[in-house]
Every structure is written in structure tokens, then in C-alpha cells.
Amino acid sequence: MKFTAAAKLFILFGDPVGHSLSPAMQNAALQAAGIDGLYIPWRVKGADLPTAFESLRGMENFGGANVTLPHKEQAAALVDTLTQEAALVGAVNTVVARDGHLLGANTDGQGFLRSLHDEAAFLPHGKSAVILGAGGAARAIAVSLAEAGAEEIVIVNRTIERAQSLAEFVNRKIRASAIGLGLDDPRISAKVRDCALVVNTTSVGLTPSDPPPINPTLLRPGALVYDLIYRPQETALLREAKKRSCRVLGGLGMLLYQGALAFELWTGQKPSEEVMRQALVAAIANLSEVC
Ligand code: NAP
């Protein structure tokens, strides 16, 4: 990798950050674009995040930042302004320096919608979706689906209160039709059978031996089943969905497109998405060899 002493610095804030694939993906994109820059992970505890953000203000070669778990909500309170999307989601995954100010953006939802569109030719408008999980990723996805005109959004979560509170939030902010259900709600069978899209945003599947997060016999042939998990590339949910003639997508596309959107916000240039995808695939292969 080539960079000079005048290189722009791009930073990933998180805790932990060692597992992140963003440095591989963004450094490859910077290199391919001929930008003198370097993207580095900065592991920081929540208590130290305000100081870390303050230090960005005095950094003349600050190029931009990403924010990952568990700091996305806290980051929204540390920037000067928020994009409409970040304000709606209440979380920031991208920080941009604008005229001496820090602008907080959130590219997760747009990255997800692009993945649906570009990789599965799927448009949510007028369609029903079931979201499994009600954490940070589910919030960005529920908001993006509601904004894209999804007809009904059913949020199913282990902790029912979180599912209900996310559904209420989406209904209040976007006037969508969302409901929150617990895992043992009898309405789930019909909702999963009738929907066009099932999205897993839980962490169930991260361990290769994890079972699917819902009963796969409920899945309807032809429905699109999307798992945000990208490692393993094929979770038990996707394997079972394929057996039932569903269309399936893993989370690599969302990771790629949210990163490409962040790159564009920082640099004003479209990155080479092919280079970014190749870097991601190589980084995942390297991780698999290490584990
Ligand atoms: P989070 O805020 O911690 O939420 C985790 C969710 O998983 C919660 O709804 C939690 O339910 C549920 N959950 C955890 N363990 C469970 C279990 N054993 N059984 C049932 N439900 C369980 O995490 P997040 O930020 O939303 O991320 C979730 C997943 O999405 C992670 O795997 C992450 O890697 C992935 N992700 C991928 C991308 C991408 O670009 N592809 C982007 C963001 C996130 P409770 O509320 O009951 O605890």
C-alpha cells in the first residue's frame, strides 16, 4: 500500500474493531482511486469517544470516518449536524468533514436497499417484509423499507418489547404499517408465509452450527430471504431457504454498498465497487484460513 506523509486519514471507530473488513475494503478503494489516504481502525471505549471525536476537529488531514458497534447511537450526539437518514435512524455510521463541521450520515439502510435492487432486482414498494431482530441493524432496515414504501413490516424479536418499540417508532416517524411480535406469537406463521421478503438481522447464524432463527418450513417458495450475516457466507437460514426454492442473499452486498456510499460522501468520487468486492472476498477467505 502506498501513502505519503500528507495522506488523508480515514478512521473506523468501534469496540472491538479487529474483526472488521472495512479497512481491507476501503484501503483497496483508496488505492484504486489513486487517493493518497489510509483507512485505519481505532478501537475506543464509549467513555472515550467524545475525546476521540474532538480530536478529529483539529486534524487537518482528516478524510472521514466510519462508526461501528457499539458507538453508532452515541456518535449521532457527537457530530454537529445529521443527514435526514441519520436523524431518522438515530445512529451514525459515517462521519464527513464539511466546512469545519462534522456531518453524521447513515448509509446502512441505503446500502441494504441497493443490495436488494442490484443483486435481486427487488423493490420493496407495496410488498410485505418480515424482519427478524430488533437491534441497530434492524432499525436501519425497518426505516429504509418503510421509506421505500413497504406495505407491511413485521418485526419479530426474542425480546418482544424491543420489537414493539421499533414498530411504534417506524409507525410514528414514517407512518408505515409495522407491528412487533415475540418469537412465540401464533401470527408469525401466516406473516412469514405471506411476505415477499424475510430479513435476518439477528446474530443467530454467526456461528456456523447455529440453527435458522425461524422455522424454515414457513418460508414460501419464491420469497427473497436475506441474511445480514456475511461470514459464514451461507448460514443455515439461507441453506434451508434454498431447499425451499426461495431466492437468497447474504450480507456481503450490504457491507459493500454501505461502504461505497461512505467513500463517495468522503471523497466526492464513486469508488471501484469491483475492487472493493474483491478485497472483501479475499479478506473473508483470509479470516477463514486463520480460524
Ligand atoms: P444488535 O443491535 O446487537 O442486535 C442483535 C439482535 O439479535 C437483537 O434483536 C437480539 O435480540 C437478536 N439476538 C441475539 N442473539 C439471539 C438469539 N440467540 N436468539 C434470538 N435472537 C437473538 O446487533 P446489530 O448491530 O443489529 O447486528 C445484527 C447482525 O447484523 C450481526 O450479525 C451483524 O454482523 C449484522 N450486520 C451486518 C451488516 C452488513 O453490512 N451486512 C451491517 C450491520 C449488521 P434481543 O433484542 O432479544 O437481544
CSV table of C-alpha atoms in Angstrom, one decimal, residues 14-15 42-50 52 71 74:
chain,number,residue,atom,x,y,z
A,14,GLY,CA,-15.6,0.7,17.2
A,15,ASP,CA,-15.0,-1.7,20.1
A,42,TRP,CA,-9.3,3.0,16.1
A,43,ARG,CA,-10.6,0.8,19.0
A,44,VAL,CA,-12.1,3.1,21.5
A,45,LYS,CA,-14.4,2.7,24.6
A,46,GLY,CA,-17.6,4.6,24.7
A,47,ALA,CA,-16.4,6.8,27.5
A,48,ASP,CA,-13.5,8.0,25.3
A,49,LEU,CA,-15.5,8.5,22.1
A,50,PRO,CA,-16.2,12.2,22.8
A,52,ALA,CA,-11.7,10.9,20.0
A,71,HIS,CA,-21.0,3.5,19.1
A,74,GLN,CA,-23.5,7.8,20.7
